[in-house]
Amino acid sequence: MRVSIGTAHLLGLKQIKIDALPTTAYLMHGEGCRRNCKFCAQAKDSESNSKMLSRIIWPEYDLNQVIDGLHKSKKEGILKRCCIQVVDDGKNIELEEEIKTLANTGLPLCVSKSVKSLEEIERMLNLGVDRITIALDAINPVMYEEIKGGSFEKRMDFLKKAARTFPGRIGTHIIVGLGETEEELIRIMCDLAESNVLVALFAFTPLKGTPLKEHPQPDERKYRRSQIARYLIFECGYRIENFKFSRDRLVDFNKSSEEILSFILNGKAFETSGCPDCNRPYYNERPGGVIYNYPIPLIFDETLKAIKMAAIWSAIEISRVFQMWERKVRAFK
């Protein structure tokens, strides 16, 4: 089984320099996908290194070594969850055996897979899977067909049907920077939230050997606005009528600046999103570059920088709410 390089370090299988440990063990089933997503290193026509997924190297280890490392890391209290990234290689019998073995560790297990039926979902849940993620990735229908192939509308319908059938067990991934507008993204997230589908945001990462190798990563300002919107939708119950747009960009809310900023001053909007205890260190980021998804809690200066980067509020508004927040903290102490 392949494991992310950070997970290999955590499990004691490989020593590397790392400044943020994963709180989820990221595992990969298979190699050489039958699908042909234009951003993916594992795609059928990709010329990327077969050991890659996103910008991460995934070395291969014997499953028994992985299981021993999982037990040890769980006992030490570092590890909270396992996640299997499934490469669609058609070897479902092997996958089911891996799922059963991993479920026996007692760690909550997520499977990220291109699922084709409700029966397939039910079978995996019965094997001990906690959550199943069915990636949308691209959310603009035209770009979805061009980049992933197939119908976006059919995929959305299946995702929502799965969430109705298995409430609280279904999630999806959305990659920001694949041609969508901010309004499209926020409308889709609101729709998914109403259907009880958990959304994890990723920043597009160009990879050598893929058709999108020259495609840029998303503008940081757009990504911060997307994170703020996601947090307000999934953590604060906001819906589409709470957001205001101009030329497809998020520019304001029908709530006060004080309310919005008070929600996001804790910095959690800018942390990695997805299943509980998922932090994906440097999955989209290069050390020294833009940190799109923070793998550990932000210090306040980082939060303030991220809020300013969103370019929604003036410096005066941010300063006023910050001062109010400081007074409340002092009074509480």
XYZ file of C-alpha atoms in Angstrom:
333
model
C 0.000 0.000 0.000
C 1.213 3.508 -0.772
C 1.252 6.153 1.966
C 1.897 9.873 1.741
C 5.471 10.838 2.601
C 4.268 12.735 5.695
C 2.275 9.701 6.824
C 5.322 7.476 6.289
C 7.241 9.740 8.661
C 4.426 9.676 11.222
C 4.235 5.869 11.104
C 7.984 5.543 11.623
C 8.576 4.153 8.120
C 10.711 7.017 6.798
C 12.515 9.929 8.422
C 12.059 13.342 6.832
C 12.159 16.930 8.013
C 8.575 18.012 8.704
C 7.080 20.954 10.592
C 3.448 19.805 10.715
C 2.509 16.191 11.397
C -0.581 14.779 9.695
C -3.442 14.019 12.067
C -4.945 11.644 9.494
C -3.020 8.766 7.904
C -3.216 9.275 4.121
C -3.087 5.974 2.260
C -3.415 5.218 -1.447
C -4.901 2.137 -3.064
C -3.805 1.269 -6.587
C -1.707 2.874 -9.274
C -2.545 3.891 -12.839
C -6.138 5.082 -12.956
C -8.618 4.070 -15.659
C -10.018 7.603 -15.557
C -8.358 10.573 -17.234
C -8.779 13.721 -15.110
C -6.516 16.355 -16.652
C -5.062 17.580 -13.327
C -4.159 14.186 -11.856
C -0.770 12.468 -11.763
C -2.514 9.070 -11.692
C -4.660 9.717 -14.795
C -4.593 7.194 -17.637
C -2.669 9.481 -20.016
C -0.576 11.264 -17.381
C 3.193 11.372 -17.846
C 3.776 12.234 -14.177
C 5.673 10.109 -11.693
C 3.401 7.173 -10.782
C 4.381 7.642 -7.127
C 2.722 11.074 -7.059
C -0.746 12.272 -6.102
C -1.234 16.041 -6.040
C 2.273 17.332 -5.228
C 2.954 14.571 -2.676
C 5.169 11.503 -3.077
C 3.529 8.252 -1.933
C 6.144 5.521 -1.255
C 4.962 1.903 -1.102
C 5.097 -0.314 2.005
C 3.818 -3.700 3.048
C 0.340 -3.419 4.549
C 1.480 -5.120 7.767
C 4.134 -2.417 8.258
C 1.473 0.239 7.790
C -0.877 -1.428 10.277
C 1.888 -1.671 12.911
C 2.643 2.029 12.441
C -1.044 2.938 12.691
C -1.417 1.115 16.016
C 1.675 2.819 17.411
C 0.662 6.324 16.289
C -2.888 5.823 17.536
C -1.580 4.743 20.942
C 0.600 7.873 21.088
C -2.479 10.028 20.482
C -1.133 11.652 17.338
C -3.331 9.921 14.781
C -7.101 10.434 14.717
C -8.280 8.988 11.374
C -7.293 7.083 8.212
C -8.135 8.096 4.660
C -7.762 5.876 1.592
C -7.359 7.729 -1.709
C -8.588 5.175 -4.224
C -7.006 5.093 -7.674
C -9.632 3.559 -9.969
C -7.593 0.580 -11.148
C -10.503 -1.891 -11.063
C -9.049 -3.986 -8.223
C -12.069 -3.744 -5.915
C -11.543 -7.108 -4.199
C -8.083 -6.008 -3.024
C -9.558 -2.687 -1.881
C -12.213 -4.435 0.206
C -9.556 -6.534 1.938
C -7.552 -3.389 2.723
C -10.664 -1.684 4.091
C -11.453 -4.595 6.417
C -7.867 -4.699 7.689
C -7.709 -0.945 8.276
C -11.143 -0.824 9.915
C -9.850 -3.283 12.515
C -7.373 -0.668 13.783
C -10.286 1.143 15.430
C -9.438 4.428 13.667
C -12.303 6.138 11.805
C -11.806 5.373 8.120
C -12.654 7.584 5.149
C -12.592 6.337 1.558
C -12.252 8.811 -1.302
C -13.437 7.024 -4.429
C -15.239 7.402 -7.738
C -18.337 5.525 -6.596
C -20.815 4.295 -9.182
C -23.819 3.099 -7.158
C -25.574 3.333 -3.810
C -24.987 -0.397 -3.394
C -21.239 0.165 -3.618
C -21.454 2.821 -0.898
C -23.512 0.542 1.346
C -21.037 -2.295 0.874
C -18.097 -0.126 1.952
C -19.979 1.269 4.950
C -20.803 -2.290 6.007
C -17.091 -3.139 5.806
C -16.386 -0.506 8.470
C -15.923 2.743 6.522
C -16.932 5.836 8.501
C -17.281 8.340 5.642
C -17.156 8.220 1.840
C -15.953 11.120 -0.286
C -17.131 11.373 -3.884
C -15.086 14.118 -5.515
C -16.652 16.717 -7.757
C -13.352 18.607 -8.199
C -14.522 20.942 -10.996
C -17.894 22.614 -10.337
C -18.386 24.584 -13.561
C -20.374 22.146 -15.792
C -18.411 22.999 -18.950
C -15.045 22.687 -17.196
C -16.181 19.476 -15.483
C -16.869 17.821 -18.825
C -13.613 19.119 -20.306
C -11.366 18.250 -17.350
C -12.980 15.121 -15.889
C -15.368 13.878 -18.570
C -19.026 13.010 -18.046
C -21.932 15.090 -16.772
C -21.607 17.435 -13.805
C -25.380 17.477 -13.298
C -25.567 13.676 -13.073
C -22.670 13.632 -10.606
C -24.332 16.259 -8.428
C -27.639 14.383 -8.483
C -25.927 11.149 -7.442
C -23.967 12.887 -4.684
C -27.131 14.397 -3.175
C -29.014 11.112 -3.503
C -26.178 9.342 -1.678
C -26.292 11.951 1.114
C -30.043 11.477 1.516
C -29.635 7.709 1.640
C -26.650 7.729 4.017
C -27.026 10.926 6.088
C -23.870 12.277 7.674
C -21.618 9.827 5.811
C -21.023 11.566 2.449
C -18.573 14.311 1.481
C -17.002 15.796 -1.621
C -13.876 17.647 -2.768
C -13.921 20.892 -4.723
C -10.765 22.208 -6.375
C -10.712 26.006 -6.506
C -9.098 27.405 -9.637
C -10.580 25.233 -12.413
C -12.481 27.969 -14.217
C -15.354 28.494 -11.770
C -16.566 31.892 -10.575
C -16.905 32.687 -6.876
C -20.664 32.920 -7.220
C -20.818 29.471 -8.860
C -18.686 28.008 -6.095
C -20.710 29.528 -3.255
C -24.031 28.537 -4.819
C -22.821 24.955 -5.199
C -21.553 24.851 -1.598
C -24.908 26.160 -0.329
C -26.734 23.533 -2.382
C -24.475 20.773 -1.031
C -24.840 21.998 2.562
C -28.628 21.853 2.256
C -28.234 18.251 1.063
C -25.905 17.437 4.012
C -22.846 16.874 1.820
C -19.629 17.945 3.565
C -17.276 19.984 1.337
C -13.475 20.018 1.484
C -11.728 22.801 -0.445
C -8.482 22.239 -2.317
C -6.384 24.738 -4.246
C -5.552 23.640 -7.774
C -1.960 22.413 -7.986
C -0.264 22.163 -11.409
C 1.762 18.984 -11.913
C 4.411 18.154 -14.483
C 3.258 15.516 -16.933
C -0.415 16.492 -16.838
C -2.370 18.507 -19.448
C -2.892 21.276 -16.873
C 0.781 21.585 -15.950
C 0.828 25.256 -17.066
C -2.472 26.184 -15.431
C -1.920 28.638 -12.545
C -2.817 28.095 -8.923
C -5.787 30.177 -7.747
C -5.397 33.787 -6.741
C -4.934 33.881 -2.968
C -7.596 36.578 -2.567
C -10.186 34.393 -4.293
C -9.180 31.392 -2.202
C -9.522 33.301 1.091
C -13.008 34.484 0.091
C -13.906 30.897 -0.817
C -12.695 29.652 2.580
C -14.641 32.334 4.429
C -17.782 31.447 2.489
C -17.337 27.737 3.163
C -16.883 28.336 6.895
C -19.963 30.548 7.110
C -22.039 27.989 5.196
C -20.988 24.824 7.026
C -20.183 26.178 10.497
C -22.541 29.138 10.842
C -25.558 28.082 8.773
C -25.335 30.804 6.117
C -27.271 30.360 2.874
C -27.042 31.914 -0.560
C -29.254 34.874 0.346
C -26.619 35.930 2.909
C -23.995 36.569 0.211
C -23.698 39.519 -2.166
C -21.904 39.386 -5.507
C -20.663 41.795 -8.131
C -19.480 40.447 -11.481
C -19.499 36.928 -10.030
C -17.187 37.890 -7.150
C -18.114 37.819 -3.454
C -18.103 41.444 -2.279
C -20.348 41.636 0.802
C -22.953 40.000 3.027
C -26.392 40.923 4.286
C -24.983 40.608 7.788
C -22.922 43.162 9.686
C -19.143 43.229 9.375
C -18.967 42.778 13.142
C -20.893 39.505 12.981
C -18.936 38.036 10.079
C -15.526 39.027 11.418
C -16.356 37.806 14.907
C -16.998 34.351 13.401
C -13.705 34.158 11.498
C -11.272 35.826 13.912
C -10.543 32.384 15.364
C -8.763 31.512 12.095
C -10.552 28.207 11.611
C -11.941 29.283 8.222
C -8.404 29.124 6.836
C -7.475 25.718 8.217
C -7.726 22.537 6.150
C -11.368 21.605 5.586
C -12.957 18.184 5.195
C -13.529 15.232 7.488
C -12.882 15.678 11.222
C -9.148 15.621 12.094
C -8.024 15.996 8.463
C -5.172 18.495 8.059
C -3.328 17.392 4.839
C 0.006 19.212 5.471
C 1.454 20.732 2.277
C -0.937 18.865 -0.010
C -1.448 22.033 -2.095
C 1.488 24.049 -0.788
C 5.210 24.316 -1.226
C 7.246 25.288 1.846
C 7.890 29.012 1.635
C 4.986 29.595 -0.748
C 1.335 30.519 -0.175
C -0.276 28.356 2.506
C -3.756 27.825 1.114
C -4.930 25.360 3.800
C -3.238 25.764 7.180
C -2.521 22.332 8.729
C -2.313 23.692 12.299
C -4.176 26.488 14.117
C -3.186 29.943 12.903
C -1.504 32.516 15.092
C -3.443 35.770 15.144
C -1.127 37.586 12.721
C -1.722 34.823 10.166
C -5.478 35.117 10.631
C -5.363 38.883 10.250
C -3.296 38.562 7.078
C -5.751 36.047 5.604
C -8.740 38.284 6.402
C -7.047 41.286 4.822
C -6.125 39.189 1.778
C -9.820 38.445 1.202
C -10.255 42.152 0.340
C -13.853 42.312 1.528
C -13.526 44.686 4.475
C -11.595 47.908 4.903
C -8.654 48.101 7.278
C -10.752 50.389 9.504
C -13.570 47.819 9.778
C -11.142 45.021 10.582
C -9.331 47.152 13.173
C -12.597 48.181 14.872
C -13.845 44.601 15.215
C -10.408 43.433 16.351
C -10.401 46.044 19.125
C -13.890 44.943 20.220
C -12.715 41.331 20.205
C -9.628 42.213 22.290
C -11.793 43.983 24.898
C -14.079 40.942 25.170
C -11.078 38.626 25.596
C -9.624 40.831 28.343
C -12.998 41.036 30.108
C -13.368 37.244 29.923
C -9.912 36.771 31.496
